[in-house]
Amino acid sequence: MILIIESFPYTVSLLGGDDFLELLRKYLARFVYTDTLPFDARVLNMICLVGFFSAVISFFLHAIEQSNLFTMGIKVAMVVSIVLLIVISNRFNLHTQGKWVTVTGFCFIFFPLIFLQNGGLHSGISAYFVLSMSVIFLLMTGKTRIVLLALFIITTFICYYVDMVHPQYIYPLSDRQQYIDSAGAYLITGFFIGPVSVMLRKLYMLEEKKADAASSAKGDFLAQMSHEMRTPMNAIIGTAAISKSATDLEEYRSYMLRIEDASKHLLGVINDILDMSKIEAGKLELLEEPFVFGDMVASVVGIHRFRLDEKHHHLEVHIDKRIPRVFYGDRQRLAQIIANLLSNAVKFTPDEGSITISATLLDNWEAPEDENIVPVSDETCIILIDITDTGIGISEEQQSRLFRSFEQANNSTSREYGGTGLGLAISQRIARAMGGDVTVESRLGEGSCFSVIVRLRPAADDVLPVSHESDEQRARKDMTGLFANRTALLVDDLKINCEIAAALLEPTGLDLIFASNGQEAVEAFAAEPDAFDLILMDIQMPGMDGYEATRRIRKMDNPHARRVPIIAMTANVFKEDVDKSLESGMDAHLGKPLNIDEVVKTIQDALDKQGG
Ligand code: ADP
């Protein structure tokens, strides 16, 4: 008899093998294998579920005996509290609290009560002891686990002490009751430890597989990125090499255009990677500036006009008349989403196809549940922008993977058409940061429709800057001779960078004096502070870097040193880099590669600010 009882845990452990697991998984998978719950929560659910069945079994065992109504009451209370625990912790996301309730309930309430009510040392208490220890081990980690184990062992000792010194507090069991209680205890423990260990192993394997998949996706992604960057790089280096032997200017020009194209493509790839890493690190920041919605759409279309004409695409643009003219928001990021989708539509639609962009004002929109969708205030308009094409379409299987970062829809398409596979992931994350989403409907061979939803705060017309010209137009129009009679100190360790900046700025008439590191810059400025109207400062340089040089210049005992505009001109383009430049005392930040319009505008603003 004893042997049978003792072997219960093992029997149930064996039962807890695959067949039993299948059964459990089928009905209980929702609680345990679901990805939407954190790992901890799934372990908690699993323990609670097994605890639930164990309590039911033990209730029936005691019902057979019918000797101890109090113990039966405890079991009923256990069943009810376990059910409540699962429901409450899942519904209100209280898994951490749930863990504590389970541990406290099992080890510090249930265990002593069972001990006192079931004949103390003469019952199946050793099985309950193992059960309680396992609960602490499974649910707690680190120091908490050690402290709780120690407390539990102290509790056990107190119980044993009571049994030995004050046996009158222990409810005595008959031999028959002892057997039944031991059977119940071992059954419960076996039932608990068997399935839980098997399920835990499966859970760990599942997590491991997920981590493997993530790291292999990252590996594939890096390989793909390397390929994406090498392709334009190859075009640049190769074309530069052949261009050396060009004989006439026209041929030379065509090589240069090819290099420019490849470089722009390369910059696009780098920007995508940068955007994605910003998004992954939760550092995507959106501006809140007024912009004209229609102009934004028109400028995106303008950029793609050449490709559209080249492929003889028929393009239609509809903008709902009810959409307000001006919104507050991040014009550039919204334009980036539309540009991504439009360039995909152009890329994946054969010649003579049609593409439609339609923007509609929605009255309401049921946002799907997603942590990345940022809730926005109710005063926003919900704008739906559909970009529909008659292109090659996307299969359902591909659609499910389209928006994942580090994964591409179809490796063979990407090889044929190029692209990083990040565009859609980035677009969707930006749209979600704007309180909306990007979704797709598509049929293979018939075409695709990408729908963007964003929530934007409408603005009155008069919040726009007075000049209706765009910044770029303004910068370009007045560039010639704009900075004549002005002198700038250009600090950069690379000669090629100095040459590029000089060539770009030449039309503006800005006089440049060069310094090749921070130390030289400080010395040049100290020698003749009033000679410089402006400093253009690289950051990473051998010897003294740009931050330090700026700090030293700002500290000089000269009023002009504190006011002279210093603009960072650097390939460090992360927000932290910009913040660091500003902290060191610079006035503005320009990212490399330089965009001449931006350079001119930034210099102009800095000079205006200093003058005003
Ligand atoms: P990429 O920069 O490579 O284009 P995206 O994330 O923008 O990356 O797109 C990922 C993939 O989705 C593309 O490689 C392509 O297979 C598919 N795709 C995107 N847009 C379309 C479209 N309009 N028609 C067909 N396939 C598309």
XYZ file of C-alpha atoms and ligand atoms in Angstrom:
639
model
C 0.000 0.000 0.000
C 2.738 2.379 1.067
C 4.630 1.512 -2.120
C 1.659 2.345 -4.290
C 1.207 5.631 -2.456
C 4.902 6.475 -2.659
C 5.007 5.790 -6.374
C 2.084 8.109 -7.120
C 4.184 11.120 -8.012
C 6.146 9.093 -10.544
C 3.040 7.506 -12.014
C 1.433 10.882 -12.498
C 4.700 12.300 -13.781
C 4.633 9.620 -16.429
C 1.013 10.381 -17.094
C 2.128 13.973 -17.417
C 3.925 12.937 -20.598
C 2.871 13.783 -24.090
C -0.686 12.463 -24.142
C -1.661 14.266 -21.023
C 0.148 17.349 -22.205
C -1.723 17.241 -25.517
C -4.977 17.212 -23.615
C -3.915 20.050 -21.346
C -2.530 22.031 -24.220
C -5.656 21.655 -26.242
C -7.939 23.052 -23.558
C -5.587 25.207 -21.563
C -3.197 26.497 -24.222
C -4.886 29.864 -24.016
C -3.497 30.366 -20.522
C -0.076 28.869 -20.931
C 1.193 29.076 -24.474
C -0.263 32.379 -25.462
C 2.358 34.864 -26.591
C 0.392 37.878 -25.442
C 1.077 37.096 -21.770
C 4.518 37.634 -20.235
C 6.492 34.481 -19.456
C 5.970 34.916 -15.700
C 2.254 35.156 -16.157
C 2.165 31.953 -18.142
C 4.060 30.085 -15.416
C 1.637 31.495 -12.849
C -1.369 30.417 -14.895
C 0.082 26.983 -15.349
C 0.637 26.538 -11.610
C -2.811 27.808 -10.823
C -4.407 25.442 -13.310
C -2.602 22.408 -11.951
C -3.373 23.649 -8.420
C -7.019 23.820 -9.422
C -7.157 20.194 -10.557
C -5.148 19.070 -7.547
C -7.548 20.795 -5.183
C -10.505 19.166 -6.945
C -8.934 15.700 -6.613
C -8.074 16.217 -2.991
C -11.589 17.478 -2.311
C -13.014 14.231 -3.676
C -10.570 12.110 -1.691
C -11.713 13.807 1.463
C -15.300 13.513 0.355
C -14.817 9.718 0.277
C -13.560 9.900 3.829
C -16.077 12.577 4.908
C -14.354 12.836 8.223
C -13.004 16.343 8.246
C -15.380 19.011 7.050
C -12.939 21.780 7.928
C -10.253 20.460 5.572
C -12.867 20.076 2.864
C -13.799 23.704 3.418
C -10.179 24.710 2.898
C -10.108 22.776 -0.363
C -13.291 24.447 -1.602
C -11.830 27.833 -0.689
C -8.660 26.903 -2.565
C -10.538 25.965 -5.735
C -12.543 29.184 -5.652
C -9.523 31.376 -4.920
C -7.461 29.765 -7.690
C -10.204 30.387 -10.241
C -10.505 33.983 -9.027
C -6.735 34.397 -9.181
C -6.526 33.295 -12.799
C -9.444 35.430 -13.889
C -8.373 38.547 -11.998
C -4.663 38.412 -12.777
C -5.278 37.823 -16.491
C -8.026 40.354 -16.813
C -6.302 43.186 -14.977
C -2.703 42.225 -15.716
C -1.900 41.654 -12.058
C 0.510 38.775 -12.518
C 3.135 40.047 -10.119
C 0.527 40.357 -7.393
C -0.877 36.965 -8.449
C 2.530 35.387 -7.866
C 2.591 36.716 -4.337
C -0.937 35.567 -3.615
C -0.082 32.060 -4.829
C 3.122 31.780 -2.827
C 1.579 33.201 0.341
C -1.537 31.057 -0.058
C 0.344 27.816 -0.695
C 3.246 28.135 1.711
C 2.076 30.274 4.566
C -1.655 29.574 4.813
C -2.439 26.291 3.099
C 0.629 24.399 4.397
C 0.229 25.208 8.137
C -3.552 24.643 7.982
C -3.127 21.238 6.335
C -0.440 20.425 8.849
C -2.638 21.179 11.820
C -5.821 19.707 10.340
C -4.407 16.511 8.819
C -2.600 14.885 11.694
C 0.653 16.803 11.525
C 3.712 14.646 10.911
C 1.506 11.581 10.514
C -0.094 12.823 7.314
C 1.197 13.267 3.786
C 2.772 16.549 4.845
C 6.140 15.802 3.203
C 4.409 15.876 -0.178
C 2.854 19.269 0.629
C 6.293 20.450 1.714
C 7.763 19.577 -1.702
C 4.767 21.218 -3.365
C 5.224 24.484 -1.482
C 8.971 24.565 -2.132
C 8.313 24.053 -5.870
C 5.847 26.929 -5.940
C 8.465 29.283 -4.492
C 11.125 27.965 -6.850
C 8.943 28.347 -9.923
C 7.414 31.716 -9.252
C 10.154 33.667 -7.530
C 13.661 34.588 -8.552
C 16.856 35.958 -6.999
C 16.932 37.196 -3.426
C 13.144 37.068 -2.994
C 13.283 33.352 -3.667
C 15.981 32.767 -1.035
C 14.204 34.871 1.588
C 10.870 33.141 0.977
C 12.461 29.680 1.082
C 14.070 30.556 4.417
C 10.745 31.853 5.766
C 8.989 28.726 4.572
C 11.546 26.460 6.273
C 11.078 28.438 9.499
C 7.279 27.986 9.139
C 7.809 24.228 8.709
C 9.982 24.077 11.824
C 7.331 25.907 13.824
C 4.754 23.360 12.644
C 7.034 20.451 13.628
C 7.684 22.101 16.976
C 3.923 22.370 17.610
C 3.485 18.700 16.685
C 6.220 17.567 19.067
C 5.646 19.900 22.021
C 1.901 20.721 21.826
C 0.295 17.729 20.058
C -3.096 18.772 21.508
C -3.358 21.419 18.718
C -3.063 18.775 16.017
C -6.202 17.117 14.697
C -5.597 13.345 15.160
C -6.147 11.070 12.189
C -7.081 7.399 12.249
C -4.843 4.983 10.287
C -7.366 4.883 7.430
C -7.523 8.664 7.311
C -3.746 8.819 7.309
C -3.543 6.573 4.256
C -6.162 8.613 2.438
C -4.474 11.862 3.317
C -1.061 10.590 2.219
C -2.564 9.279 -1.012
C -4.151 12.675 -1.615
C -0.926 14.524 -0.840
C 1.229 12.408 -3.121
C -1.371 12.514 -5.861
C -1.503 16.302 -5.680
C 2.271 16.637 -5.650
C 2.678 14.213 -8.516
C -0.054 15.922 -10.434
C 1.662 19.210 -9.859
C 5.295 18.347 -10.451
C 4.772 16.015 -13.415
C 2.815 18.237 -15.800
C 4.399 21.430 -14.546
C 7.924 20.204 -15.256
C 6.957 18.947 -18.689
C 5.096 22.145 -19.484
C 7.935 24.263 -18.178
C 10.376 22.450 -20.384
C 8.115 23.024 -23.371
C 7.723 26.680 -22.428
C 11.470 27.150 -22.182
C 11.924 25.440 -25.508
C 9.314 27.724 -27.000
C 11.091 30.810 -25.644
C 14.429 29.497 -26.803
C 13.055 28.882 -30.273
C 11.702 32.417 -30.341
C 15.080 33.820 -29.301
C 16.812 31.670 -31.923
C 14.406 32.860 -34.588
C 14.966 36.464 -33.538
C 18.722 36.136 -33.612
C 18.727 34.299 -36.918
C 16.394 36.966 -38.346
C 18.885 39.556 -37.133
C 21.758 37.624 -38.705
C 19.861 37.401 -41.997
C 19.074 41.071 -41.688
C 22.724 42.013 -41.223
C 23.722 39.881 -44.190
C 20.996 41.537 -46.256
C 22.058 45.011 -45.072
C 25.651 44.306 -45.907
C 24.528 43.271 -49.370
C 22.313 46.336 -49.702
C 25.181 48.644 -48.807
C 27.782 46.880 -50.887
C 25.701 47.053 -54.059
C 25.609 50.883 -54.325
C 29.125 51.048 -52.889
C 30.281 48.812 -55.701
C 28.582 51.086 -58.226
C 30.247 54.148 -56.670
C 33.765 52.712 -56.514
C 33.491 51.065 -59.926
C 32.101 54.142 -61.655
C 34.674 56.387 -60.018
C 37.392 54.078 -61.336
C 36.079 54.086 -64.919
C 35.384 57.810 -64.847
C 39.127 58.439 -64.615
C 39.535 57.320 -68.191
C 36.569 59.327 -69.525
C 37.597 61.422 -72.492
C 34.831 63.949 -72.928
C 32.835 66.010 -70.478
C 29.488 64.465 -71.367
C 30.734 60.951 -70.595
C 32.260 62.197 -67.364
C 29.005 63.859 -66.409
C 27.039 60.667 -66.964
C 29.437 58.778 -64.674
C 29.042 61.441 -62.013
C 25.252 61.225 -62.238
C 25.479 57.484 -61.757
C 27.663 57.990 -58.681
C 25.202 60.526 -57.315
C 22.302 58.101 -57.797
C 24.125 55.243 -56.100
C 25.185 57.496 -53.209
C 21.630 58.683 -52.662
C 20.470 55.085 -52.624
C 23.162 54.220 -50.085
C 22.133 57.148 -47.911
C 18.542 55.863 -48.080
C 19.636 52.451 -46.802
C 21.628 54.026 -43.970
C 18.716 56.283 -43.031
C 16.372 53.289 -42.932
C 18.688 51.427 -40.591
C 19.034 54.512 -38.434
C 15.269 55.017 -38.289
C 14.695 51.407 -37.382
C 17.266 51.476 -34.622
C 15.701 54.663 -33.259
C 12.275 53.044 -33.311
C 13.513 49.808 -31.728
C 15.123 51.832 -28.950
C 11.862 53.754 -28.427
C 13.519 57.005 -29.417
C 11.276 58.083 -32.261
C 10.280 61.670 -31.598
C 7.587 63.456 -33.542
C 7.453 67.185 -34.162
C 4.314 69.274 -33.611
C 4.561 71.934 -36.295
C 1.896 73.373 -38.550
C 1.873 72.155 -42.138
C -0.439 72.211 -45.140
C -1.733 68.683 -45.743
C -2.316 69.079 -49.492
C 1.147 70.577 -50.038
C 2.716 67.648 -48.215
C 0.947 65.146 -50.491
C 1.842 67.208 -53.577
C 5.504 67.341 -52.632
C 5.657 63.554 -52.160
C 4.047 63.073 -55.567
C 6.492 65.626 -57.010
C 9.472 63.616 -55.810
C 8.134 60.491 -57.518
C 6.970 62.261 -60.698
C 10.026 61.254 -62.680
C 9.716 57.525 -61.895
C 5.950 57.644 -62.503
C 6.453 59.185 -65.930
C 9.289 56.838 -66.728
C 7.039 53.824 -66.141
C 4.022 55.533 -67.809
C 1.929 55.051 -64.699
C -1.473 56.633 -64.467
C -1.686 58.461 -61.132
C -4.813 59.834 -59.502
C -4.866 61.840 -56.301
C -8.097 62.504 -54.389
C -8.195 64.597 -51.251
C -11.452 64.701 -49.309
C -12.738 68.297 -49.226
C -13.656 67.942 -45.555
C -9.992 67.459 -44.545
C -8.749 70.648 -42.843
C -6.075 72.546 -44.770
C -3.571 72.891 -41.931
C -2.571 70.400 -39.229
C -0.120 70.296 -36.373
C 2.178 67.318 -36.687
C 5.358 65.893 -38.099
C 5.108 66.723 -41.799
C 8.346 65.019 -42.700
C 7.503 61.724 -40.963
C 4.037 61.615 -42.520
C 5.574 62.378 -45.913
C 8.070 59.567 -45.269
C 5.222 57.042 -44.818
C 3.444 58.138 -47.990
C 6.713 58.288 -49.930
C 7.574 54.744 -48.824
C 4.215 53.375 -49.890
C 4.155 55.341 -53.138
C 7.665 54.258 -54.076
C 6.731 50.619 -53.380
C 3.605 51.042 -55.523
C 5.733 52.463 -58.355
C 8.391 49.789 -57.883
C 5.994 46.831 -57.883
C 3.593 48.010 -60.596
C 4.486 47.165 -64.189
C 4.609 49.875 -66.883
C 1.277 51.524 -67.799
C -0.296 50.495 -64.461
C -2.465 52.764 -62.311
C -1.812 54.123 -58.870
C -4.311 56.019 -56.742
C -3.722 58.083 -53.634
C -6.883 58.994 -51.789
C -7.146 60.827 -48.503
C -10.434 60.657 -46.598
C -11.629 62.109 -43.312
C -13.022 59.338 -41.096
C -15.646 59.953 -38.423
C -14.277 57.271 -36.178
C -11.855 54.394 -36.177
C -11.612 51.364 -33.941
C -7.914 51.107 -33.124
C -6.656 47.522 -32.849
C -5.037 46.610 -29.550
C -1.348 47.319 -29.880
C 1.078 48.794 -27.395
C 2.751 50.834 -30.138
C -0.401 52.729 -31.032
C -0.006 55.911 -29.063
C -3.301 57.237 -27.721
C -3.933 60.811 -28.838
C -6.428 63.411 -27.747
C -9.997 63.402 -29.018
C -9.571 66.728 -30.766
C -7.723 65.063 -33.602
C -9.027 64.316 -37.075
C -8.739 60.736 -38.263
C -7.287 60.706 -41.754
C -7.255 57.624 -43.943
C -4.797 57.642 -46.833
C -5.174 54.738 -49.277
C -2.435 54.022 -51.785
C -3.741 51.562 -54.322
C -1.818 50.011 -57.200
C -2.445 47.497 -59.965
C 0.916 45.830 -59.410
C 2.192 42.337 -58.712
C 0.295 41.998 -55.397
C 1.305 40.175 -52.241
C 0.261 36.657 -51.201
C -1.567 36.180 -47.903
C 1.361 34.363 -46.403
C 3.672 37.275 -47.266
C 1.178 39.825 -45.960
C 1.395 38.355 -42.480
C 5.138 39.052 -42.350
C 5.269 42.353 -44.229
C 5.402 44.728 -41.296
C 7.887 42.874 -39.152
C 11.211 44.556 -38.748
C 14.297 42.562 -39.656
C 12.207 40.396 -41.948
C 11.482 40.784 -45.608
C 8.312 39.691 -47.374
C 9.976 37.610 -49.966
C 13.662 37.274 -50.387
C 13.441 36.600 -54.083
C 11.378 39.756 -54.743
C 13.802 41.787 -52.701
C 16.699 40.401 -54.675
C 14.954 41.317 -57.900
C 13.738 44.775 -56.885
C 16.258 45.706 -54.184
C 15.245 47.466 -50.967
C 15.959 46.888 -47.329
C 12.633 45.419 -46.276
C 12.465 47.999 -43.520
C 10.277 50.575 -45.247
C 6.937 49.098 -44.227
C 8.006 48.288 -40.679
C 9.189 51.876 -40.255
C 6.056 53.327 -41.838
C 3.800 51.281 -39.607
C 5.653 52.254 -36.453
C 5.555 55.960 -37.349
C 1.836 55.769 -38.110
C 1.260 54.026 -34.780
C 3.227 56.720 -33.016
C 0.753 59.137 -34.629
C -2.123 57.192 -33.066
C -2.923 55.286 -36.269
C -1.734 52.273 -38.231
C -0.737 50.959 -41.655
C -2.570 47.919 -43.037
C -2.620 46.117 -46.343
C -5.126 44.396 -48.581
C -3.755 42.667 -51.583
C -4.268 39.898 -54.075
C -1.408 38.219 -55.854
C -1.270 39.351 -59.478
C -4.034 41.948 -59.074
C -2.583 44.713 -56.977
C -2.324 46.050 -53.462
C -3.939 48.699 -51.315
C -1.961 50.045 -48.381
C -4.054 52.068 -45.926
C -2.486 54.585 -43.600
C -4.444 55.984 -40.703
C -3.081 58.915 -38.746
C -4.615 61.188 -36.149
C -3.708 64.829 -36.569
C -4.674 67.938 -34.670
C -6.238 70.511 -37.010
C -4.815 74.031 -36.929
C -6.018 77.440 -38.041
C -4.519 78.856 -41.242
C -2.893 81.759 -39.429
C -0.518 79.542 -37.420
C 1.532 78.983 -40.575
C 4.705 81.020 -40.979
C 3.919 84.241 -42.898
C 5.992 83.268 -45.890
C 4.125 80.746 -47.991
C 7.333 79.717 -49.616
C 8.778 76.480 -48.345
C 12.008 76.683 -46.389
C 13.904 75.093 -49.224
C 12.522 77.510 -51.774
C 13.478 80.417 -49.559
C 16.984 79.070 -49.011
C 17.606 78.354 -52.670
C 16.249 81.640 -53.999
C 18.593 83.870 -52.086
C 21.654 81.706 -51.955
C 23.883 83.680 -54.309
C 26.082 86.098 -52.438
C 23.986 85.593 -49.314
C 26.934 85.501 -46.939
C 29.283 87.869 -48.808
C 31.567 89.752 -46.405
C 31.109 87.079 -43.762
C 33.890 84.814 -42.529
C 33.531 81.365 -41.027
C 36.007 79.113 -39.285
C 35.526 75.612 -40.726
C 36.898 72.927 -38.431
C 37.296 69.440 -39.919
C 40.131 66.928 -39.885
C 39.308 65.503 -43.321
C 40.476 67.539 -46.279
C 37.790 66.104 -48.547
C 35.069 67.323 -46.154
C 36.556 70.830 -46.176
C 36.657 70.793 -49.961
C 33.044 69.640 -50.231
C 31.811 72.279 -47.786
C 33.837 74.960 -49.565
C 32.461 73.977 -52.960
C 28.875 73.814 -51.680
C 29.112 77.169 -49.943
C 30.990 78.913 -52.716
C 27.937 80.564 -54.328
C 27.004 82.149 -50.978
C 30.264 84.140 -50.909
C 31.089 82.930 -47.370
C 34.782 83.304 -46.713
C 36.211 80.141 -45.102
C 39.264 79.749 -42.871
C 40.193 76.137 -42.139
C 41.330 74.412 -38.945
C 42.015 70.676 -38.845
C 41.196 69.878 -35.207
C 39.785 71.350 -32.015
C 43.096 72.648 -30.741
C 43.813 74.546 -33.964
C 40.313 75.965 -33.938
C 40.657 77.254 -30.387
C 44.005 78.838 -31.204
C 42.793 80.402 -34.452
C 39.754 81.867 -32.736
C 41.718 83.096 -29.695
C 44.177 84.864 -31.963
C 41.510 86.935 -33.658
C 38.019 86.415 -32.213
C 36.302 89.248 -34.028
C 37.454 87.992 -37.410
C 34.879 85.192 -37.351
C 31.140 85.563 -37.814
C 30.516 81.853 -37.473
C 32.152 78.497 -36.639
C 31.300 75.264 -38.441
C 32.536 72.484 -36.171
C 33.122 68.791 -36.861
C 32.745 66.607 -33.748
C 35.037 63.607 -34.023
C 38.577 64.798 -34.629
C 41.980 63.566 -33.506
C 43.267 65.364 -30.416
C 40.658 67.807 -29.178
C 37.115 67.019 -30.362
C 34.425 69.498 -31.323
C 32.611 69.438 -27.958
C 35.753 70.339 -26.028
C 36.775 73.020 -28.549
C 33.314 74.582 -28.229
C 33.456 74.559 -24.445
C 36.874 76.241 -24.500
C 35.774 78.907 -26.961
C 32.632 79.633 -24.901
C 34.788 80.045 -21.784
C 37.117 82.615 -23.383
C 37.206 86.028 -21.846
C 35.690 87.819 -24.803
C 32.031 88.769 -25.332
C 32.107 87.658 -28.966
C 33.326 84.181 -27.928
C 30.120 83.685 -25.962
C 27.874 84.809 -28.811
C 29.509 83.612 -32.020
C 27.248 80.991 -33.627
C 28.832 77.525 -33.535
C 27.177 74.934 -35.713
C 28.004 71.221 -35.464
C 28.666 69.679 -38.856
C 28.961 65.975 -38.225
C 28.088 62.447 -39.205
C 26.829 61.811 -35.645
C 23.137 62.205 -36.237
C 21.401 60.526 -33.290
C 19.327 62.655 -30.994
C 21.820 62.152 -28.169
C 24.521 63.532 -30.459
C 22.445 66.601 -31.210
C 21.692 67.066 -27.506
C 25.358 66.693 -26.636
C 26.353 69.349 -29.202
C 23.793 71.757 -27.810
C 24.883 71.030 -24.249
C 28.500 71.784 -25.089
C 27.419 75.267 -26.176
C 26.712 74.924 -29.892
C 23.726 76.663 -31.471
C 22.666 74.173 -34.119
C 23.426 70.802 -35.643
C 23.911 69.773 -39.291
C 24.157 66.097 -40.273
C 26.507 64.773 -42.916
C 26.166 64.191 -45.816
C 25.428 67.890 -46.109
C 22.297 69.123 -47.759
C 23.146 72.578 -49.093
C 19.651 73.995 -48.575
C 19.703 72.906 -44.980
C 23.228 74.263 -44.477
C 22.295 77.674 -45.872
C 19.094 77.847 -43.839
C 20.819 76.855 -40.601
C 23.632 79.384 -41.090
C 21.132 82.083 -41.969
C 18.989 81.340 -38.893
C 22.046 81.304 -36.625
C 23.307 84.631 -37.993
C 19.822 86.171 -37.779
C 19.488 85.048 -34.173
C 22.833 86.502 -33.268
C 22.033 89.756 -35.045
C 18.578 89.985 -33.465
P 11.660 47.639 -49.352
O 12.427 48.823 -48.876
O 12.505 46.426 -49.555
O 10.706 47.907 -50.442
P 9.337 47.466 -47.681
O 9.217 47.160 -46.233
O 8.862 48.776 -48.150
O 10.841 47.240 -48.055
O 8.591 46.335 -48.471
C 8.827 44.982 -48.139
C 8.330 44.062 -49.201
O 6.917 44.146 -49.320
C 8.853 44.346 -50.580
O 10.121 43.812 -50.786
C 7.790 43.662 -51.443
O 8.034 42.277 -51.519
C 6.506 43.863 -50.659
N 5.716 45.019 -51.139
C 5.638 46.234 -50.557
N 4.790 47.045 -51.233
C 4.323 46.328 -52.260
C 3.407 46.618 -53.333
N 2.802 47.814 -53.469
N 3.160 45.631 -54.224
C 3.754 44.423 -54.084
N 4.627 44.089 -53.113
C 4.914 45.017 -52.206
